[in-house]
XYZ file of C-alpha atoms in Angstrom:
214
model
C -71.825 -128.811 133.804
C -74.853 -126.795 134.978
C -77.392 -125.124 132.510
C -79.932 -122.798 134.134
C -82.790 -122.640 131.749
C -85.402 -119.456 132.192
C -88.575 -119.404 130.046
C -89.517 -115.882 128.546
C -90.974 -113.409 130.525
C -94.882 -112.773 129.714
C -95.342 -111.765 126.445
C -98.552 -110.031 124.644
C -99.775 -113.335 123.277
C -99.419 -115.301 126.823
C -101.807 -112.111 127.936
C -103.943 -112.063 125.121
C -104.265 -115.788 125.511
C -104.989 -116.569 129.068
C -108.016 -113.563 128.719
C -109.310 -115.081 124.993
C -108.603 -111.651 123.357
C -107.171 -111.846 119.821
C -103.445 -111.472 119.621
C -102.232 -108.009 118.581
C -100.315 -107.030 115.860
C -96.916 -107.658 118.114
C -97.788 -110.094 120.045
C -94.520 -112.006 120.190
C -92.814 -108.349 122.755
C -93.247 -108.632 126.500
C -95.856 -107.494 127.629
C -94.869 -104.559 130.920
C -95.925 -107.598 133.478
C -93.112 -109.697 131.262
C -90.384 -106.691 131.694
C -90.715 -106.397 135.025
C -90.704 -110.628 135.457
C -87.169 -110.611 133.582
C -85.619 -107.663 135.200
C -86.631 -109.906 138.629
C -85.260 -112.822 137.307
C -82.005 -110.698 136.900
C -82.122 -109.510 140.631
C -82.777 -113.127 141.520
C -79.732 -114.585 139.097
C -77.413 -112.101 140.445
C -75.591 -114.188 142.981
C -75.524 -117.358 140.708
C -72.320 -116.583 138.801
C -73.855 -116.532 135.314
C -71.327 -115.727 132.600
C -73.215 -115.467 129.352
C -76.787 -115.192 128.475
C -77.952 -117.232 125.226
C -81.677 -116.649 123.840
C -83.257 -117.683 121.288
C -84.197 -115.455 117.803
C -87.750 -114.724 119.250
C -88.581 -111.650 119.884
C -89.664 -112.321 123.752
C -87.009 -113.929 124.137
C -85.016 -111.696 123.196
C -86.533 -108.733 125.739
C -86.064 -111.269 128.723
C -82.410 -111.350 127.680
C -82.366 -107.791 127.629
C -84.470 -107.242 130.979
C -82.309 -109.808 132.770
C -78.765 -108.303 131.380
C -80.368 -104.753 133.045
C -79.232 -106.024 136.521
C -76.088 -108.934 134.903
C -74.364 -107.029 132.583
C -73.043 -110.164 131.236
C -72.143 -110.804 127.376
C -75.453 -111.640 125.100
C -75.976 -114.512 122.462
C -78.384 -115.805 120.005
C -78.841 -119.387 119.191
C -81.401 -119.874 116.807
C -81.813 -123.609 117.685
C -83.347 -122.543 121.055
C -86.550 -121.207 119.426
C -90.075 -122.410 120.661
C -91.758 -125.275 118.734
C -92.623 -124.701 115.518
C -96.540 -124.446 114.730
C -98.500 -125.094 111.850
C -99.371 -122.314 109.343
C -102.964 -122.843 110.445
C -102.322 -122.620 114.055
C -100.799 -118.824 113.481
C -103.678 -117.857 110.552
C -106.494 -118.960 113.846
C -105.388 -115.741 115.620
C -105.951 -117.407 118.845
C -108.658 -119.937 118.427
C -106.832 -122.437 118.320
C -109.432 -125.347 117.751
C -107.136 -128.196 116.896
C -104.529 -126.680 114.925
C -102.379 -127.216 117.299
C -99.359 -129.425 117.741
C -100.169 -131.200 120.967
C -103.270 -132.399 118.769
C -101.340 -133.971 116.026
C -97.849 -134.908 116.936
C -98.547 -137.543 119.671
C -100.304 -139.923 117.308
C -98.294 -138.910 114.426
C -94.767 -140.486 113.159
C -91.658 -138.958 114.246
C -90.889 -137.003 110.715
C -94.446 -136.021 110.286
C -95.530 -132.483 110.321
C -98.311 -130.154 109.450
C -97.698 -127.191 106.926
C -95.553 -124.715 108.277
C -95.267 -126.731 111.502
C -91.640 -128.601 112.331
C -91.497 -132.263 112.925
C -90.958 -134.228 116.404
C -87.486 -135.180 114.692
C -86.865 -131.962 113.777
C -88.029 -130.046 117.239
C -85.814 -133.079 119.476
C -82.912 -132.549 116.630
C -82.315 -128.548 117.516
C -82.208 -129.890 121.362
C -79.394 -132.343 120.520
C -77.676 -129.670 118.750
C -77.990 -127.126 121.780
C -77.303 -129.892 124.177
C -73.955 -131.006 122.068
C -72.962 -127.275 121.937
C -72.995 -126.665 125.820
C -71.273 -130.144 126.141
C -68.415 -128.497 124.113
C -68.273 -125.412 126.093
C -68.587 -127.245 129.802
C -66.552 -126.438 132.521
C -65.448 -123.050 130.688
C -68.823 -120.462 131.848
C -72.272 -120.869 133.363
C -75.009 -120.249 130.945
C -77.939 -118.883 131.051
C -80.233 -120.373 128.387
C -83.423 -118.235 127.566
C -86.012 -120.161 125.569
C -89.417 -121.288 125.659
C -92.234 -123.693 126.759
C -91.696 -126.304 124.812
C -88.225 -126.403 124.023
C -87.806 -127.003 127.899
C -90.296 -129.540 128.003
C -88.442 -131.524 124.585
C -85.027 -131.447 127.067
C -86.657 -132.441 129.937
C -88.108 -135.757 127.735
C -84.852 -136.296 126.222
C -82.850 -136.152 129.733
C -85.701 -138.394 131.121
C -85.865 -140.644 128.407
C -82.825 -140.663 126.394
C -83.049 -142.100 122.760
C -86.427 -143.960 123.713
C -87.670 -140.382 123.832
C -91.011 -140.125 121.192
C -94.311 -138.399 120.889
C -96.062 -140.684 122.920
C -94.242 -139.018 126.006
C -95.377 -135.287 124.899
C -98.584 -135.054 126.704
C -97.569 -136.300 130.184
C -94.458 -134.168 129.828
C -97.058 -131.037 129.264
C -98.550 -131.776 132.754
C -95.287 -130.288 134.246
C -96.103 -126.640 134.298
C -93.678 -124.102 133.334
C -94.410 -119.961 134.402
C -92.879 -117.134 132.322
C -89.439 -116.985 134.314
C -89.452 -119.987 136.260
C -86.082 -121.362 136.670
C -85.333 -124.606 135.384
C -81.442 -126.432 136.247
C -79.908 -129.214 134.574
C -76.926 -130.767 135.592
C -74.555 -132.909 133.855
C -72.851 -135.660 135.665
C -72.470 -139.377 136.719
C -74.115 -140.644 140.226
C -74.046 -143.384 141.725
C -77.304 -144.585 143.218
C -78.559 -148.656 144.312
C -75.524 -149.692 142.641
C -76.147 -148.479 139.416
C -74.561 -145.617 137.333
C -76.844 -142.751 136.576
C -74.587 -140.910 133.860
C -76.175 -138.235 131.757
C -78.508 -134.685 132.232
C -80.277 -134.585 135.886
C -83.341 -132.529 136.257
C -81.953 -130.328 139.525
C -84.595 -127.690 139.592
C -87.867 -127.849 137.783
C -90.143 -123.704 137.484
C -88.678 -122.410 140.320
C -90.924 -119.398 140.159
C -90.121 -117.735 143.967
C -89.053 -114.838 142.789
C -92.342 -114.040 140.876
């Protein structure tokens, strides 16, 4: 089975973000840069075969879906498990200065089931990718998905295709140092190789923020 992950195009926070404004009002829509990134990414998907688009609740993601089904025309769903990790009430009340509020400052050191108010928990963030993992399982060999999500929700798969069930917060911050643009491209592939005489059975990393078409 092959999943191509996409991150969300660039939304008014991202902007807001990488200049140190405060975020607006709506900052979770696309910005016009992230329009014309998904509707792009659509041009670029076109001759991939992609059956069905799935995005998560969030509103960005949401207008990537949208953006990218301008040039696919291919069905639309939502899978709430595919939203981007959960931060702390704090973290959202700092309306951009972040200080330490948050997650990447907390969850390493913390146990697995901890969490800040408002935030979600490392079990809880790696137990929605399980879920979305188990559900494309079920649907293999049937369509090729699309998967539109978010920073870290890509970054929790990758760890948990890297490192299985050993998987824990002590992996987050090396897995942050692989960089992920709005759009890039990321492929998964499930299936068994054989490799040095040993069987490598599970999700392989194909393509990591393939970004050429930005």
């Amino acid at each position: 089975m092959i999943l191509h992950f996409v991150r969300h195009g660039e939304s008014l926070a991202n902007d807001a973000d990488s200049s140190r404004r405060p975020r607006p009002a709506d900052w979770d829509a696309l910005s016009e840069r992230g329009w014309e990134q998904a509707r792009g990414l659509g041009r670029r998907l076109e001759d991939r075969g992609i059956e069905v688009i799935v995005a998560s609740t969030m509103r960005r993601a949401q207008e990537t879906a949208e953006g990218i089904n301008e040039v696919l025309g291919v069905p639309v769903e939502t899978d709430p498990d595919l939203h981007e990790l959960r931060q702390s009430d704090a973290f959202y009340a700092s309306g951009g200065d972040f200080g330490d509020t948050a997650t990447l400052n907390w969850m390493p050191d913390a146990p697995r089931d901890f969490a800040e108010p408002g935030a979600e928990s490392f079990d809880d963030m790696l137990g929605r990718v399980v879920r979305v993992r188990e559900r494309m399982e079920a649907r293999a060999g049937h369509e090729r998905i699309l998967l539109v999500s978010h920073y870290g929700f890509i970054h929790f798969f990758l760890g948990h295709a890297l490192f299985g069930d050993a998987f824990g917060p002590q992996h987050l911050i090396p897995l942050w140092y692989a960089a992920h643009a709005n759009t890039g491209i990321t492929v998964f592939e499930r299936r068994n190789r054989r490799m040095d005489g040993i069987d490598f059975d599970g999700w392989h990393l194909t393509t990591w923020n393939d970004q050429s078409h930005l």
